[in-house]
C-alpha positions as MATLAB code, in Angstrom:
seq = 'MRRSGEVTTLARRTDAAAHAARALRARRLQERGLGRPHEEHGGEATPPLRVADVALFYGERSGGIRTYLDAKVEHAQRSAMLEHHLITPGPVERHDGGRHELRSLRIATTNGYRLPLGVSALKRTLRDVRPDVVLLHDPFWGPLGVSDVSHEVGALVVAVHHGSSDLDAAGMPGRSEWWAPVFRAWLRRAASRVDAVMSAVDPTADCGRPADLPLRLGVDAAFRPPIGVRRGDHVLCAGRLAREKGVFTLLEAAARTRENWELRFVGSGPAERALRERAERLGIARRVTFAPFISDRHELARAYAQARAVVMPGAHETFGLVALEAACSGARVVACETAPSARVCAALAHTFRVEDTDDLARVISQARRAAPDPAAAADLARRRAWPRLFAEELAGLRALSERRSA';
ca = [
      -3.789  -65.269    9.260;
      -2.477  -68.602    7.882;
      -4.562  -71.766    8.367;
      -2.911  -74.646   10.214;
      -2.569  -76.700    7.023;
      -0.686  -73.914    5.299;
       1.607  -73.507    8.277;
       2.352  -77.233    8.264;
       3.098  -77.208    4.528;
       5.368  -74.170    4.910;
       7.231  -75.815    7.794;
       7.759  -78.981    5.746;
       9.085  -76.969    2.803;
      11.403  -75.067    5.103;
      12.728  -78.299    6.626;
      13.235  -79.793    3.158;
      15.125  -76.709    1.990;
      17.317  -76.759    5.085;
      18.044  -80.466    4.593;
      18.964  -79.869    0.933;
      21.252  -76.990    1.935;
      22.983  -79.182    4.521;
      23.473  -81.964    1.971;
      24.894  -79.537   -0.604;
      27.218  -78.029    2.013;
      28.322  -81.519    3.052;
      29.259  -82.417   -0.525;
      31.187  -79.179   -0.942;
      33.026  -79.710    2.332;
      34.036  -83.232    1.352;
      35.144  -82.096   -2.126;
      37.396  -79.455   -0.533;
      38.617  -81.746    2.234;
      36.961  -79.660    4.935;
      35.742  -82.492    7.125;
      32.633  -84.551    7.620;
      29.111  -83.113    7.841;
      26.789  -83.577   10.781;
      25.550  -87.136   10.816;
      21.843  -87.825   10.817;
      20.774  -89.175   14.198;
      17.532  -90.845   14.979;
      15.569  -90.765   18.215;
      16.991  -88.630   20.993;
      20.670  -88.950   20.004;
      22.601  -85.675   20.208;
      24.471  -84.685   17.045;
      28.165  -83.850   17.430;
      28.939  -80.243   18.209;
      30.905  -78.630   15.378;
      33.687  -76.548   16.976;
      36.227  -74.356   15.178;
      39.347  -73.202   17.038;
      40.975  -70.142   15.444;
      44.559  -69.615   16.634;
      47.074  -67.085   15.358;
      49.932  -67.976   17.747;
      50.413  -71.595   16.700;
      54.146  -71.946   16.071;
      56.252  -75.093   15.825;
      57.871  -74.288   19.162;
      55.049  -72.455   20.908;
      53.766  -73.469   24.315;
      50.426  -73.776   26.081;
      48.066  -72.779   23.261;
      49.504  -75.267   20.796;
      49.632  -77.988   23.465;
      45.949  -77.415   24.245;
      44.914  -77.415   20.573;
      46.943  -80.479   19.601;
      45.440  -82.363   22.534;
      41.955  -81.329   21.382;
      42.670  -82.583   17.848;
      43.647  -85.979   19.266;
      40.589  -86.035   21.517;
      38.220  -85.144   18.646;
      39.494  -88.071   16.583;
      38.244  -90.415   19.306;
      35.059  -88.566   20.283;
      31.666  -89.074   18.667;
      30.357  -85.886   20.301;
      32.760  -83.410   18.697;
      33.484  -82.442   15.107;
      36.600  -80.347   15.345;
      38.182  -77.819   12.978;
      41.515  -76.129   13.704;
      42.271  -72.963   11.710;
      45.838  -71.626   11.901;
      48.365  -69.749    9.733;
      50.558  -71.852    7.435;
      53.012  -71.501    4.539;
      50.265  -72.197    1.950;
      46.505  -72.590    2.096;
      45.698  -76.194    2.823;
      42.549  -77.961    4.003;
      42.981  -81.507    5.252;
      40.013  -82.944    7.102;
      39.595  -80.813   10.203;
      42.912  -78.974    9.810;
      42.951  -75.697    7.903;
      46.150  -73.745    7.257;
      45.846  -70.300    5.675;
      48.612  -68.458    3.828;
      50.935  -66.438    6.037;
      54.474  -65.106    6.455;
      56.927  -66.310    9.098;
      57.678  -63.488   11.562;
      59.472  -65.219   14.440;
      62.128  -67.805   13.665;
      62.666  -68.697   17.323;
      59.118  -69.982   17.858;
      57.765  -70.276   14.316;
      54.981  -67.712   14.639;
      53.396  -66.564   11.382;
      51.464  -63.482   10.210;
      48.343  -64.273    8.121;
      47.839  -62.466    4.820;
      44.585  -60.779    5.847;
      41.340  -62.285    7.112;
      39.441  -63.042    3.884;
      40.596  -66.689    3.784;
      39.647  -67.114    7.441;
      36.160  -65.734    6.823;
      35.718  -67.940    3.750;
      36.773  -71.030    5.704;
      34.305  -70.270    8.489;
      31.518  -69.864    5.930;
      32.428  -73.241    4.415;
      32.754  -75.079    7.718;
      29.675  -73.430    9.303;
      30.584  -74.300   12.911;
      28.243  -74.287   15.890;
      30.909  -72.677   18.086;
      33.959  -70.585   17.174;
      36.740  -70.242   19.759;
      38.995  -67.221   19.167;
      42.331  -67.859   20.867;
      43.789  -64.377   20.381;
      42.467  -60.854   19.766;
      44.693  -59.975   16.792;
      43.316  -61.892   13.767;
      40.448  -59.630   12.679;
      38.303  -60.331   15.752;
      35.424  -57.994   14.884;
      34.958  -59.143   11.287;
      35.496  -62.768   12.236;
      32.871  -62.473   14.979;
      30.427  -61.008   12.476;
      30.992  -63.814    9.960;
      30.661  -66.417   12.698;
      27.326  -64.938   13.717;
      26.311  -64.839   10.063;
      26.623  -68.637    9.851;
      24.841  -69.064   13.177;
      27.844  -69.805   15.375;
      28.375  -68.940   19.023;
      31.600  -66.930   19.411;
      33.808  -67.473   22.472;
      36.921  -65.386   23.191;
      39.540  -67.516   24.950;
      41.514  -65.314   27.335;
      45.023  -66.832   27.140;
      46.998  -63.612   27.595;
      46.427  -60.260   29.247;
      47.177  -56.593   28.708;
      49.850  -56.779   31.430;
      51.521  -59.774   29.768;
      51.518  -58.121   26.341;
      52.782  -54.832   27.791;
      55.615  -56.590   29.637;
      56.971  -57.835   26.329;
      57.165  -54.385   24.722;
      60.158  -52.016   24.801;
      60.020  -49.205   27.324;
      57.860  -49.006   30.432;
      55.057  -51.578   30.584;
      52.661  -49.110   32.245;
      52.730  -47.067   29.040;
      51.640  -50.031   26.942;
      49.087  -51.669   29.259;
      46.224  -49.166   28.572;
      46.767  -49.571   24.811;
      46.492  -53.352   24.957;
      43.579  -53.169   27.396;
      41.609  -50.957   24.989;
      42.374  -53.354   22.132;
      41.285  -56.402   24.126;
      38.001  -54.770   25.131;
      37.245  -53.822   21.544;
      38.130  -57.326   20.316;
      35.767  -58.881   22.890;
      32.914  -56.447   22.233;
      31.098  -58.727   19.759;
      31.694  -62.158   21.246;
      28.978  -64.119   23.005;
      31.106  -65.458   25.844;
      34.575  -65.397   27.382;
      36.540  -68.450   28.495;
      39.312  -67.863   31.026;
      41.215  -69.332   33.964;
      41.433  -65.905   35.619;
      39.051  -62.990   36.008;
      39.194  -61.245   32.587;
      37.054  -58.258   33.585;
      39.923  -55.757   33.533;
      40.841  -56.751   29.975;
      37.532  -57.801   28.425;
      35.130  -55.634   30.394;
      33.203  -58.720   31.514;
      33.757  -61.797   33.711;
      34.347  -65.288   32.383;
      31.310  -67.260   31.221;
      33.255  -70.520   31.017;
      36.407  -71.723   32.803;
      39.481  -72.411   30.702;
      40.531  -75.946   31.581;
      44.115  -76.915   30.811;
      45.360  -80.423   31.343;
      48.253  -82.772   30.717;
      49.119  -85.552   28.315;
      49.472  -89.107   29.599;
      53.261  -88.759   29.253;
      53.378  -86.406   32.235;
      53.382  -88.886   35.093;
      55.994  -89.522   37.807;
      58.568  -91.667   35.945;
      60.114  -94.772   37.424;
      63.868  -94.960   37.849;
      64.646  -91.337   36.990;
      67.339  -89.847   39.196;
      66.723  -86.352   40.529;
      69.601  -83.989   39.744;
      70.819  -80.871   41.534;
      70.008  -78.236   38.905;
      67.099  -75.790   38.562;
      65.139  -75.945   35.307;
      63.207  -73.226   33.480;
      61.311  -74.466   30.393;
      59.374  -72.398   27.895;
      59.669  -69.329   25.729;
      62.675  -67.165   26.510;
      61.100  -63.716   26.602;
      61.175  -60.819   29.034;
      57.472  -61.070   29.873;
      58.055  -64.653   31.071;
      60.116  -63.445   34.029;
      63.363  -65.074   32.889;
      65.513  -62.066   33.846;
      64.030  -62.082   37.343;
      65.030  -65.737   37.623;
      68.551  -64.934   36.443;
      68.879  -62.234   39.109;
      67.643  -64.670   41.777;
      70.271  -67.194   40.682;
      72.965  -64.533   41.104;
      71.787  -63.597   44.615;
      71.613  -67.070   46.074;
      74.541  -68.394   48.115;
      73.897  -71.888   46.797;
      75.955  -72.790   43.750;
      73.227  -74.553   41.758;
      73.103  -74.760   37.981;
      70.314  -72.944   36.123;
      69.171  -74.629   32.905;
      66.999  -72.839   30.354;
      65.180  -75.180   27.970;
      63.433  -73.523   25.052;
      63.847  -70.723   22.560;
      62.867  -67.113   22.270;
      63.992  -63.567   21.510;
      65.672  -63.035   24.894;
      68.266  -65.816   24.699;
      71.151  -63.589   23.612;
      70.309  -60.942   26.231;
      70.132  -63.650   28.914;
      73.595  -64.900   28.015;
      74.976  -61.360   28.171;
      73.277  -60.662   31.507;
      74.652  -63.904   32.958;
      78.159  -62.772   31.960;
      77.692  -59.392   33.666;
      76.340  -61.051   36.814;
      79.339  -63.376   36.938;
      77.281  -66.596   36.793;
      77.760  -67.563   33.130;
      79.394  -70.862   34.151;
      76.288  -71.791   36.140;
      73.793  -70.996   33.368;
      73.213  -73.330   30.427;
      70.833  -73.276   27.466;
      69.204  -76.248   25.752;
      66.898  -76.333   22.724;
      63.119  -76.663   22.778;
      61.936  -80.193   23.639;
      59.005  -81.318   21.510;
      58.801  -84.950   22.650;
      56.431  -85.189   25.623;
      58.109  -88.172   27.262;
      61.524  -86.525   26.981;
      60.122  -83.315   28.470;
      58.546  -85.226   31.360;
      61.931  -86.816   32.127;
      63.601  -83.390   31.987;
      61.108  -82.090   34.544;
      61.600  -85.093   36.840;
      65.404  -84.858   36.669;
      65.459  -81.271   37.973;
      65.839  -80.447   41.659;
      63.164  -77.770   41.047;
      61.277  -76.431   38.019;
      60.723  -72.663   38.049;
      58.033  -70.771   36.167;
      59.004  -67.171   37.054;
      56.417  -65.170   35.071;
      54.200  -62.802   37.066;
      51.610  -62.431   34.296;
      50.711  -66.037   33.535;
      47.014  -66.527   32.875;
      47.410  -70.239   33.569;
      50.994  -71.557   33.295;
      50.929  -75.031   31.751;
      54.637  -75.655   32.442;
      54.054  -75.694   36.190;
      51.214  -78.202   35.848;
      53.162  -80.521   33.533;
      56.211  -80.409   35.807;
      54.182  -81.110   38.961;
      52.452  -84.078   37.291;
      55.903  -85.388   36.319;
      56.907  -85.502   39.986;
      58.965  -82.286   40.144;
      58.880  -79.663   42.864;
      57.545  -76.495   41.249;
      58.221  -72.802   41.926;
      55.749  -70.262   40.518;
      54.593  -66.718   41.119;
      51.705  -66.410   43.558;
      49.562  -64.944   40.735;
      49.780  -68.044   38.484;
      46.493  -70.007   38.379;
      48.379  -73.274   37.845;
      50.124  -72.790   41.199;
      46.739  -73.110   42.895;
      45.931  -76.191   40.812;
      49.228  -77.820   41.808;
      48.450  -77.146   45.501;
      51.138  -78.550   47.826;
      53.397  -79.517   44.926;
      54.002  -75.822   44.154;
      56.021  -73.242   46.119;
      55.037  -69.643   45.430;
      56.959  -66.382   45.605;
      55.816  -62.768   45.762;
      55.431  -60.701   42.584;
      58.661  -59.010   41.434;
      60.474  -59.988   44.648;
      63.817  -61.405   43.525;
      65.031  -62.202   47.032;
      61.820  -64.069   47.809;
      62.182  -66.048   44.567;
      65.727  -67.082   45.574;
      64.451  -68.120   49.017;
      61.552  -70.159   47.625;
      63.802  -71.933   45.118;
      66.001  -73.052   48.018;
      62.893  -74.253   49.851;
      61.695  -76.240   46.820;
      65.130  -77.784   46.326;
      65.047  -79.143   49.881;
      61.504  -80.523   49.599;
      61.056  -84.231   48.869;
      59.093  -85.341   45.798;
      55.570  -86.675   46.314;
      54.895  -89.198   43.519;
      51.464  -90.162   44.867;
      50.219  -86.550   44.861;
      51.737  -86.012   41.396;
      49.997  -89.098   39.986;
      46.673  -88.026   41.486;
      47.024  -84.535   40.001;
      47.813  -86.029   36.581;
      44.719  -88.226   36.766;
      42.457  -85.295   37.660;
      43.908  -83.058   34.924;
      43.849  -85.604   32.075;
      42.844  -83.996   28.774;
      39.895  -86.328   27.898;
      38.196  -85.557   31.189;
      38.671  -81.792   30.811;
      37.589  -81.721   27.162;
      34.386  -83.554   28.079;
      33.675  -80.855   30.668;
      34.531  -78.080   28.193;
      32.259  -79.598   25.532;
      29.372  -79.858   27.998;
      29.825  -76.188   28.900;
      29.911  -75.105   25.244;
      26.828  -77.134   24.417;
      24.889  -75.720   27.377;
      25.942  -72.184   26.407;
      24.921  -72.775   22.801;
      21.550  -74.170   23.820;
      20.862  -71.219   26.114;
      21.703  -68.822   23.292;
      19.424  -70.678   20.872;
      16.593  -70.649   23.398;
];
């Protein structure tokens, strides 16, 4: 049995070795442009939590995931409590401060999605960064090996449940019920080695476990009820043009209504050509228009506010950021009853039944007749501001990390 003096000496040597390792790692990180090391804090000050977000679906014209991550990057630049690293696919490997792009091939020209060239560069980057928490934003970029490497460097691994087996299956050719069990098995396997799940819905069916942390999605300061913007007569649908987003259901509802309103699609995606052809067959091609993806937040907020109603027709949304942004911009919103953001928007949202085209047409008419409520929209925008939500998310991650360490 060791004497107390020997234990104290061993502890001091261990602390010195750990400090030397941290200093060496800090120099290597700075040499490679991988960000700043943990700062030394005296007294009771809490060091910043080092968080790495790993996101495969981070295209130039992608939606909610990129919006969330870009907002977090901006927040981290102003926060003393968060050291943030964003790891995504890119044309070449590049490390610039907290941004890390790893070599990949472009696979979707409509949205700019890329396919990474393996997972070795991702694992190496995680070993270099040595985060406290790793957030995996999809289950398709080597989730098992990446979880193992994250645990190797002492990180807590959190699977962020953005999609679902039903959503993925709806985007595949053939019958979605054939694909859903395949994706569900994959999602469960991908989540088998994570420490926690973050989600806005109950992920038990997909991940085999409930959510440990809520997924909080918010809005940029640009999404506020604008002054002097005239409300038009058209119906707007913004986002990725893909079958799983319910865009064909919306097109059918437009054909069934007796009201002669214009339907505007804003965005890009693989279903644009098929939507144009379907509109021709339904005899409503003159009422349906297509506009490109809007990247400027202020311009998008004006587009929302100018619409008579903004429709988010997807039945498999696991949050639905478009509905929240539109409601905060002062628009009347139509969403499927299953969308979590519809509940967040409360009275500003009108909901329709799943896969009920006639009900969707009826609810759109109801939303078009409803008056805007700028005061409620402004209050919703204040409550869903990104800085407030990121502070809550960081507190949850820190508490989870501390419980795991204990």
